[in-house]
């Protein structure tokens, strides 16, 4: 830990840093914020003009930052190129000032130009405070002076002058994305339909396994390394002196193929004596209770059932590991108690769907629930559920798998409209839009509980591998729901021994945990709050 902001003794420059350096800088066992500040100062001496771009152009990891150059009177600020950390901005008219913050202050105005907005993640911004500027005219999404906007680009989109090279980035772009665009290529053009009845075939005896094996092994390699990088520096928890198996890492766990594959790879990495927490959330939904006409098994929601099933499958996969399955039951009274606070955290996100997802993430990441205890290693009968407070401060989440591997219903819709061509276009657009989606919102929600979210599927190496992988080696919509989408990930899960979870169909968290449509079945997810 280090006190912030970090102020350079030599220059008076100031760095506010909220992030993790997983690559691009040799951090070692030191604080990454200190190493980053020192690296910026060193690069500034070499290149006083573009030093900030040079440093952040090589960093891999989730971050948001603001950096004030005292000598040049310039303020640099940005989020990482995938938007994994929150940074919001707001112009305050009565003081003619610009606020830059990780979270909004809960206040809004009718002035459309003075609302909190999510800082776009596709660029690094620089505000020249030495020049004359009227903040009232500023829009961070625009490149007009006094803002300078430097955009991230794919390598293939950069037009290099004759004297440019990768070793001379000053002649071209300094912000080159560390992965390419999603390839539209197919191994088989067009891929033939499955050789067996697609409606009945399972992953056991999958007829094309040999053709997929190099890609399965490749995904396992990059995903394992991504998880390792994201957990190896996590310190022991405060309870390690009283709990010899105190968990450092937890997983938001529905039992779906994304999170359970993360868990199966994580158990290969962590020391055997260390417990892993699996947080599973379920809500009392009064509308569902009224419709059913009973309050029995109010928390027996879809994600609870698949979560328990997945937990037991992990117990069988690695019986020497202590898998702490934590059931977080949320009564409707708690929803009403905390809803206003969660809505403030969501800002500037403000739809019904944002609230449904944010509610589930907030209670799940809080980690306060009931620890489920089995009778024995060989008897899965539940003998007790007792109060438990999660110890892990780092949570692994499965975001990013659906966009890259065709997990959404719209991907199957694209397939139905136009086959491989339409599906490839939709996947490419989804990956390009990851930075503009909801990771900033999710960061605000999770961090409010003193936890940090990390996304193994959004590591640069994983995104790069999946972007290079031919479309028909990631998914195949000839196969039915629960198999054809995210087929590559399902085959990896099957290879890891997750024979039950590997064919579970995608289910959005707001429906699996029952946070959607609590009061009225007529509410649309896109409606504003």
mmCIF file with all atom_site columns, N, CA and C in Angstrom, residues 223-224 226-228 230-231 249-253 255-270 276-278 314 317 323 395-401 454-458 462 489 492-493 496 498 501:
data_model
loop_
_atom_site.group_PDB
_atom_site.id
_atom_site.type_symbol
_atom_site.label_atom_id
_atom_site.label_alt_id
_atom_site.label_comp_id
_atom_site.label_asym_id
_atom_site.label_entity_id
_atom_site.label_seq_id
_atom_site.pdbx_PDB_ins_code
_atom_site.Cartn_x
_atom_site.Cartn_y
_atom_site.Cartn_z
_atom_site.occupancy
_atom_site.B_iso_or_equiv
_atom_site.pdbx_formal_charge
_atom_site.auth_seq_id
_atom_site.auth_comp_id
_atom_site.auth_asym_id
_atom_site.auth_atom_id
_atom_site.pdbx_PDB_model_num
ATOM 1   N N  . UNK A 1 223 ? -5.293  -18.584 -20.709 1.00 0.00 ? 223 UNK A N  1
ATOM 2   C CA . UNK A 1 223 ? -6.203  -18.298 -19.605 1.00 0.00 ? 223 UNK A CA 1
ATOM 3   C C  . UNK A 1 223 ? -5.551  -18.645 -18.268 1.00 0.00 ? 223 UNK A C  1
ATOM 4   N N  . UNK A 1 224 ? -4.797  -19.727 -18.230 1.00 0.00 ? 224 UNK A N  1
ATOM 5   C CA . UNK A 1 224 ? -4.064  -20.084 -17.003 1.00 0.00 ? 224 UNK A CA 1
ATOM 6   C C  . UNK A 1 224 ? -3.063  -19.001 -16.652 1.00 0.00 ? 224 UNK A C  1
ATOM 7   N N  . UNK A 1 226 ? -3.147  -15.881 -17.534 1.00 0.00 ? 226 UNK A N  1
ATOM 8   C CA . UNK A 1 226 ? -3.882  -14.687 -17.144 1.00 0.00 ? 226 UNK A CA 1
ATOM 9   C C  . UNK A 1 226 ? -4.294  -14.751 -15.676 1.00 0.00 ? 226 UNK A C  1
ATOM 10  N N  . UNK A 1 227 ? -4.822  -15.898 -15.249 1.00 0.00 ? 227 UNK A N  1
ATOM 11  C CA . UNK A 1 227 ? -5.222  -16.063 -13.853 1.00 0.00 ? 227 UNK A CA 1
ATOM 12  C C  . UNK A 1 227 ? -4.007  -15.986 -12.938 1.00 0.00 ? 227 UNK A C  1
ATOM 13  N N  . UNK A 1 228 ? -2.933  -16.646 -13.324 1.00 0.00 ? 228 UNK A N  1
ATOM 14  C CA . UNK A 1 228 ? -1.721  -16.638 -12.503 1.00 0.00 ? 228 UNK A CA 1
ATOM 15  C C  . UNK A 1 228 ? -1.214  -15.200 -12.299 1.00 0.00 ? 228 UNK A C  1
ATOM 16  N N  . UNK A 1 230 ? -2.856  -12.501 -12.369 1.00 0.00 ? 230 UNK A N  1
ATOM 17  C CA . UNK A 1 230 ? -3.800  -11.685 -11.608 1.00 0.00 ? 230 UNK A CA 1
ATOM 18  C C  . UNK A 1 230 ? -3.916  -12.066 -10.136 1.00 0.00 ? 230 UNK A C  1
ATOM 19  N N  . UNK A 1 231 ? -3.320  -13.189 -9.737  1.00 0.00 ? 231 UNK A N  1
ATOM 20  C CA . UNK A 1 231 ? -3.436  -13.580 -8.324  1.00 0.00 ? 231 UNK A CA 1
ATOM 21  C C  . UNK A 1 231 ? -2.095  -13.764 -7.626  1.00 0.00 ? 231 UNK A C  1
ATOM 22  N N  . UNK A 1 249 ? -8.384  -15.183 -2.684  1.00 0.00 ? 249 UNK A N  1
ATOM 23  C CA . UNK A 1 249 ? -9.096  -14.973 -3.942  1.00 0.00 ? 249 UNK A CA 1
ATOM 24  C C  . UNK A 1 249 ? -10.476 -15.602 -3.863  1.00 0.00 ? 249 UNK A C  1
ATOM 25  N N  . UNK A 1 250 ? -11.464 -14.887 -4.383  1.00 0.00 ? 250 UNK A N  1
ATOM 26  C CA . UNK A 1 250 ? -12.811 -15.415 -4.491  1.00 0.00 ? 250 UNK A CA 1
ATOM 27  C C  . UNK A 1 250 ? -13.316 -15.306 -5.917  1.00 0.00 ? 250 UNK A C  1
ATOM 28  N N  . UNK A 1 251 ? -14.420 -15.972 -6.194  1.00 0.00 ? 251 UNK A N  1
ATOM 29  C CA . UNK A 1 251 ? -15.027 -15.963 -7.519  1.00 0.00 ? 251 UNK A CA 1
ATOM 30  C C  . UNK A 1 251 ? -16.520 -15.686 -7.357  1.00 0.00 ? 251 UNK A C  1
ATOM 31  N N  . UNK A 1 252 ? -17.059 -14.744 -8.131  1.00 0.00 ? 252 UNK A N  1
ATOM 32  C CA . UNK A 1 252 ? -18.509 -14.582 -8.191  1.00 0.00 ? 252 UNK A CA 1
ATOM 33  C C  . UNK A 1 252 ? -19.044 -15.748 -9.016  1.00 0.00 ? 252 UNK A C  1
ATOM 34  N N  . UNK A 1 253 ? -19.843 -16.584 -8.393  1.00 0.00 ? 253 UNK A N  1
ATOM 35  C CA . UNK A 1 253 ? -20.029 -17.949 -8.888  1.00 0.00 ? 253 UNK A CA 1
ATOM 36  C C  . UNK A 1 253 ? -21.494 -18.305 -9.080  1.00 0.00 ? 253 UNK A C  1
ATOM 37  N N  . UNK A 1 255 ? -22.028 -20.970 -11.234 1.00 0.00 ? 255 UNK A N  1
ATOM 38  C CA . UNK A 1 255 ? -21.916 -22.335 -11.712 1.00 0.00 ? 255 UNK A CA 1
ATOM 39  C C  . UNK A 1 255 ? -21.846 -22.435 -13.218 1.00 0.00 ? 255 UNK A C  1
ATOM 40  N N  . UNK A 1 256 ? -21.966 -21.288 -13.923 1.00 0.00 ? 256 UNK A N  1
ATOM 41  C CA . UNK A 1 256 ? -21.883 -21.285 -15.380 1.00 0.00 ? 256 UNK A CA 1
ATOM 42  C C  . UNK A 1 256 ? -20.488 -21.613 -15.879 1.00 0.00 ? 256 UNK A C  1
ATOM 43  N N  . UNK A 1 257 ? -20.378 -21.855 -17.182 1.00 0.00 ? 257 UNK A N  1
ATOM 44  C CA . UNK A 1 257 ? -19.125 -22.356 -17.743 1.00 0.00 ? 257 UNK A CA 1
ATOM 45  C C  . UNK A 1 257 ? -17.986 -21.340 -17.617 1.00 0.00 ? 257 UNK A C  1
ATOM 46  N N  . UNK A 1 258 ? -18.296 -20.024 -17.632 1.00 0.00 ? 258 UNK A N  1
ATOM 47  C CA . UNK A 1 258 ? -17.236 -19.014 -17.530 1.00 0.00 ? 258 UNK A CA 1
ATOM 48  C C  . UNK A 1 258 ? -16.559 -19.073 -16.169 1.00 0.00 ? 258 UNK A C  1
ATOM 49  N N  . UNK A 1 259 ? -17.346 -18.944 -15.103 1.00 0.00 ? 259 UNK A N  1
ATOM 50  C CA . UNK A 1 259 ? -16.764 -18.861 -13.763 1.00 0.00 ? 259 UNK A CA 1
ATOM 51  C C  . UNK A 1 259 ? -16.224 -20.198 -13.282 1.00 0.00 ? 259 UNK A C  1
ATOM 52  N N  . UNK A 1 260 ? -16.835 -21.299 -13.672 1.00 0.00 ? 260 UNK A N  1
ATOM 53  C CA . UNK A 1 260 ? -16.360 -22.588 -13.173 1.00 0.00 ? 260 UNK A CA 1
ATOM 54  C C  . UNK A 1 260 ? -15.059 -22.997 -13.870 1.00 0.00 ? 260 UNK A C  1
ATOM 55  N N  . UNK A 1 261 ? -14.872 -22.566 -15.110 1.00 0.00 ? 261 UNK A N  1
ATOM 56  C CA . UNK A 1 261 ? -13.593 -22.834 -15.775 1.00 0.00 ? 261 UNK A CA 1
ATOM 57  C C  . UNK A 1 261 ? -12.484 -22.037 -15.102 1.00 0.00 ? 261 UNK A C  1
ATOM 58  N N  . UNK A 1 262 ? -12.763 -20.789 -14.739 1.00 0.00 ? 262 UNK A N  1
ATOM 59  C CA . UNK A 1 262 ? -11.795 -20.000 -13.972 1.00 0.00 ? 262 UNK A CA 1
ATOM 60  C C  . UNK A 1 262 ? -11.436 -20.734 -12.683 1.00 0.00 ? 262 UNK A C  1
ATOM 61  N N  . UNK A 1 263 ? -12.444 -21.260 -11.989 1.00 0.00 ? 263 UNK A N  1
ATOM 62  C CA . UNK A 1 263 ? -12.203 -21.961 -10.729 1.00 0.00 ? 263 UNK A CA 1
ATOM 63  C C  . UNK A 1 263 ? -11.355 -23.208 -10.939 1.00 0.00 ? 263 UNK A C  1
ATOM 64  N N  . UNK A 1 264 ? -11.626 -23.954 -11.990 1.00 0.00 ? 264 UNK A N  1
ATOM 65  C CA . UNK A 1 264 ? -10.890 -25.195 -12.251 1.00 0.00 ? 264 UNK A CA 1
ATOM 66  C C  . UNK A 1 264 ? -9.428  -24.923 -12.588 1.00 0.00 ? 264 UNK A C  1
ATOM 67  N N  . UNK A 1 265 ? -9.152  -23.799 -13.244 1.00 0.00 ? 265 UNK A N  1
ATOM 68  C CA . UNK A 1 265 ? -7.765  -23.439 -13.535 1.00 0.00 ? 265 UNK A CA 1
ATOM 69  C C  . UNK A 1 265 ? -7.097  -22.824 -12.309 1.00 0.00 ? 265 UNK A C  1
ATOM 70  N N  . UNK A 1 266 ? -7.858  -22.063 -11.514 1.00 0.00 ? 266 UNK A N  1
ATOM 71  C CA . UNK A 1 266 ? -7.306  -21.439 -10.317 1.00 0.00 ? 266 UNK A CA 1
ATOM 72  C C  . UNK A 1 266 ? -6.811  -22.479 -9.323  1.00 0.00 ? 266 UNK A C  1
ATOM 73  N N  . UNK A 1 267 ? -7.528  -23.588 -9.185  1.00 0.00 ? 267 UNK A N  1
ATOM 74  C CA . UNK A 1 267 ? -7.130  -24.592 -8.206  1.00 0.00 ? 267 UNK A CA 1
ATOM 75  C C  . UNK A 1 267 ? -5.820  -25.274 -8.585  1.00 0.00 ? 267 UNK A C  1
ATOM 76  N N  . UNK A 1 268 ? -5.439  -25.192 -9.857  1.00 0.00 ? 268 UNK A N  1
ATOM 77  C CA . UNK A 1 268 ? -4.146  -25.733 -10.287 1.00 0.00 ? 268 UNK A CA 1
ATOM 78  C C  . UNK A 1 268 ? -2.989  -24.802 -9.944  1.00 0.00 ? 268 UNK A C  1
ATOM 79  N N  . UNK A 1 269 ? -3.310  -23.536 -9.655  1.00 0.00 ? 269 UNK A N  1
ATOM 80  C CA . UNK A 1 269 ? -2.291  -22.511 -9.456  1.00 0.00 ? 269 UNK A CA 1
ATOM 81  C C  . UNK A 1 269 ? -2.029  -22.236 -7.980  1.00 0.00 ? 269 UNK A C  1
ATOM 82  N N  . UNK A 1 270 ? -3.093  -22.120 -7.189  1.00 0.00 ? 270 UNK A N  1
ATOM 83  C CA . UNK A 1 270 ? -2.950  -21.759 -5.783  1.00 0.00 ? 270 UNK A CA 1
ATOM 84  C C  . UNK A 1 270 ? -2.346  -22.905 -4.975  1.00 0.00 ? 270 UNK A C  1
ATOM 85  N N  . UNK A 1 276 ? -10.627 -21.487 -1.446  1.00 0.00 ? 276 UNK A N  1
ATOM 86  C CA . UNK A 1 276 ? -11.164 -20.619 -2.503  1.00 0.00 ? 276 UNK A CA 1
ATOM 87  C C  . UNK A 1 276 ? -12.623 -20.347 -2.173  1.00 0.00 ? 276 UNK A C  1
ATOM 88  N N  . UNK A 1 277 ? -12.996 -19.072 -2.177  1.00 0.00 ? 277 UNK A N  1
ATOM 89  C CA . UNK A 1 277 ? -14.372 -18.690 -1.881  1.00 0.00 ? 277 UNK A CA 1
ATOM 90  C C  . UNK A 1 277 ? -15.192 -18.580 -3.166  1.00 0.00 ? 277 UNK A C  1
ATOM 91  N N  . UNK A 1 278 ? -16.383 -19.154 -3.150  1.00 0.00 ? 278 UNK A N  1
ATOM 92  C CA . UNK A 1 278 ? -17.329 -19.091 -4.260  1.00 0.00 ? 278 UNK A CA 1
ATOM 93  C C  . UNK A 1 278 ? -18.578 -18.377 -3.763  1.00 0.00 ? 278 UNK A C  1
ATOM 94  N N  . UNK A 1 314 ? -16.788 -29.136 -8.498  1.00 0.00 ? 314 UNK A N  1
ATOM 95  C CA . UNK A 1 314 ? -15.427 -28.724 -8.152  1.00 0.00 ? 314 UNK A CA 1
ATOM 96  C C  . UNK A 1 314 ? -14.884 -29.545 -6.981  1.00 0.00 ? 314 UNK A C  1
ATOM 97  N N  . UNK A 1 317 ? -13.727 -32.589 -8.465  1.00 0.00 ? 317 UNK A N  1
ATOM 98  C CA . UNK A 1 317 ? -12.567 -32.362 -9.325  1.00 0.00 ? 317 UNK A CA 1
ATOM 99  C C  . UNK A 1 317 ? -11.282 -32.251 -8.515  1.00 0.00 ? 317 UNK A C  1
ATOM 100 N N  . UNK A 1 323 ? -13.251 -25.765 -0.841  1.00 0.00 ? 323 UNK A N  1
ATOM 101 C CA . UNK A 1 323 ? -14.095 -24.890 -1.638  1.00 0.00 ? 323 UNK A CA 1
ATOM 102 C C  . UNK A 1 323 ? -15.171 -24.306 -0.722  1.00 0.00 ? 323 UNK A C  1
ATOM 103 N N  . UNK A 1 395 ? -11.503 -10.497 -6.404  1.00 0.00 ? 395 UNK A N  1
ATOM 104 C CA . UNK A 1 395 ? -12.553 -11.337 -6.966  1.00 0.00 ? 395 UNK A CA 1
ATOM 105 C C  . UNK A 1 395 ? -12.322 -11.522 -8.466  1.00 0.00 ? 395 UNK A C  1
ATOM 106 N N  . UNK A 1 396 ? -12.392 -12.757 -8.911  1.00 0.00 ? 396 UNK A N  1
ATOM 107 C CA . UNK A 1 396 ? -12.276 -13.062 -10.338 1.00 0.00 ? 396 UNK A CA 1
ATOM 108 C C  . UNK A 1 396 ? -13.678 -13.161 -10.931 1.00 0.00 ? 396 UNK A C  1
ATOM 109 N N  . UNK A 1 397 ? -13.881 -12.469 -12.047 1.00 0.00 ? 397 UNK A N  1
ATOM 110 C CA . UNK A 1 397 ? -15.178 -12.431 -12.724 1.00 0.00 ? 397 UNK A CA 1
ATOM 111 C C  . UNK A 1 397 ? -15.009 -12.887 -14.168 1.00 0.00 ? 397 UNK A C  1
ATOM 112 N N  . UNK A 1 398 ? -16.077 -13.425 -14.733 1.00 0.00 ? 398 UNK A N  1
ATOM 113 C CA . UNK A 1 398 ? -16.002 -14.006 -16.072 1.00 0.00 ? 398 UNK A CA 1
ATOM 114 C C  . UNK A 1 398 ? -16.364 -13.078 -17.211 1.00 0.00 ? 398 UNK A C  1
ATOM 115 N N  . UNK A 1 399 ? -16.440 -11.759 -16.946 1.00 0.00 ? 399 UNK A N  1
ATOM 116 C CA . UNK A 1 399 ? -16.814 -10.829 -18.007 1.00 0.00 ? 399 UNK A CA 1
ATOM 117 C C  . UNK A 1 399 ? -15.831 -10.925 -19.185 1.00 0.00 ? 399 UNK A C  1
ATOM 118 N N  . UNK A 1 400 ? -16.381 -10.788 -20.380 1.00 0.00 ? 400 UNK A N  1
ATOM 119 C CA . UNK A 1 400 ? -15.568 -10.797 -21.591 1.00 0.00 ? 400 UNK A CA 1
ATOM 120 C C  . UNK A 1 400 ? -15.650 -12.092 -22.369 1.00 0.00 ? 400 UNK A C  1
ATOM 121 N N  . UNK A 1 401 ? -16.070 -13.178 -21.719 1.00 0.00 ? 401 UNK A N  1
ATOM 122 C CA . UNK A 1 401 ? -16.153 -14.456 -22.427 1.00 0.00 ? 401 UNK A CA 1
ATOM 123 C C  . UNK A 1 401 ? -17.278 -14.450 -23.458 1.00 0.00 ? 401 UNK A C  1
ATOM 124 N N  . UNK A 1 454 ? -11.139 -8.560  -10.998 1.00 0.00 ? 454 UNK A N  1
ATOM 125 C CA . UNK A 1 454 ? -10.148 -8.847  -12.036 1.00 0.00 ? 454 UNK A CA 1
ATOM 126 C C  . UNK A 1 454 ? -10.760 -9.813  -13.038 1.00 0.00 ? 454 UNK A C  1
ATOM 127 N N  . UNK A 1 455 ? -10.428 -9.598  -14.321 1.00 0.00 ? 455 UNK A N  1
ATOM 128 C CA . UNK A 1 455 ? -11.131 -10.265 -15.409 1.00 0.00 ? 455 UNK A CA 1
ATOM 129 C C  . UNK A 1 455 ? -10.161 -11.093 -16.259 1.00 0.00 ? 455 UNK A C  1
ATOM 130 N N  . UNK A 1 456 ? -10.005 -12.383 -15.964 1.00 0.00 ? 456 UNK A N  1
ATOM 131 C CA . UNK A 1 456 ? -9.053  -13.207 -16.731 1.00 0.00 ? 456 UNK A CA 1
ATOM 132 C C  . UNK A 1 456 ? -9.320  -13.261 -18.227 1.00 0.00 ? 456 UNK A C  1
ATOM 133 N N  . UNK A 1 457 ? -10.607 -13.212 -18.642 1.00 0.00 ? 457 UNK A N  1
ATOM 134 C CA . UNK A 1 457 ? -10.908 -13.290 -20.072 1.00 0.00 ? 457 UNK A CA 1
ATOM 135 C C  . UNK A 1 457 ? -10.556 -11.998 -20.816 1.00 0.00 ? 457 UNK A C  1
ATOM 136 N N  . UNK A 1 458 ? -10.231 -10.926 -20.077 1.00 0.00 ? 458 UNK A N  1
ATOM 137 C CA . UNK A 1 458 ? -9.913  -9.649  -20.717 1.00 0.00 ? 458 UNK A CA 1
ATOM 138 C C  . UNK A 1 458 ? -8.433  -9.306  -20.617 1.00 0.00 ? 458 UNK A C  1
ATOM 139 N N  . UNK A 1 462 ? -5.172  -13.091 -23.735 1.00 0.00 ? 462 UNK A N  1
ATOM 140 C CA . UNK A 1 462 ? -6.382  -13.878 -24.009 1.00 0.00 ? 462 UNK A CA 1
ATOM 141 C C  . UNK A 1 462 ? -7.166  -13.250 -25.147 1.00 0.00 ? 462 UNK A C  1
ATOM 142 N N  . UNK A 1 489 ? -14.714 -22.793 -25.230 1.00 0.00 ? 489 UNK A N  1
ATOM 143 C CA . UNK A 1 489 ? -14.633 -22.773 -23.772 1.00 0.00 ? 489 UNK A CA 1
ATOM 144 C C  . UNK A 1 489 ? -15.283 -24.018 -23.173 1.00 0.00 ? 489 UNK A C  1
ATOM 145 N N  . UNK A 1 492 ? -12.894 -26.840 -23.433 1.00 0.00 ? 492 UNK A N  1
ATOM 146 C CA . UNK A 1 492 ? -11.857 -26.724 -22.406 1.00 0.00 ? 492 UNK A CA 1
ATOM 147 C C  . UNK A 1 492 ? -12.403 -27.180 -21.055 1.00 0.00 ? 492 UNK A C  1
ATOM 148 N N  . UNK A 1 493 ? -13.608 -26.739 -20.698 1.00 0.00 ? 493 UNK A N  1
ATOM 149 C CA . UNK A 1 493 ? -14.218 -27.159 -19.429 1.00 0.00 ? 493 UNK A CA 1
ATOM 150 C C  . UNK A 1 493 ? -14.356 -28.676 -19.377 1.00 0.00 ? 493 UNK A C  1
ATOM 151 N N  . UNK A 1 496 ? -11.112 -30.267 -18.683 1.00 0.00 ? 496 UNK A N  1
ATOM 152 C CA . UNK A 1 496 ? -10.706 -30.101 -17.290 1.00 0.00 ? 496 UNK A CA 1
ATOM 153 C C  . UNK A 1 496 ? -11.497 -31.001 -16.345 1.00 0.00 ? 496 UNK A C  1
ATOM 154 N N  . UNK A 1 498 ? -15.047 -30.921 -16.132 1.00 0.00 ? 498 UNK A N  1
ATOM 155 C CA . UNK A 1 498 ? -16.315 -30.291 -15.740 1.00 0.00 ? 498 UNK A CA 1
ATOM 156 C C  . UNK A 1 498 ? -17.419 -30.782 -16.663 1.00 0.00 ? 498 UNK A C  1
ATOM 157 N N  . UNK A 1 501 ? -21.075 -28.936 -15.979 1.00 0.00 ? 501 UNK A N  1
ATOM 158 C CA . UNK A 1 501 ? -21.163 -27.489 -16.221 1.00 0.00 ? 501 UNK A CA 1
ATOM 159 C C  . UNK A 1 501 ? -20.904 -27.120 -17.672 1.00 0.00 ? 501 UNK A C  1
#
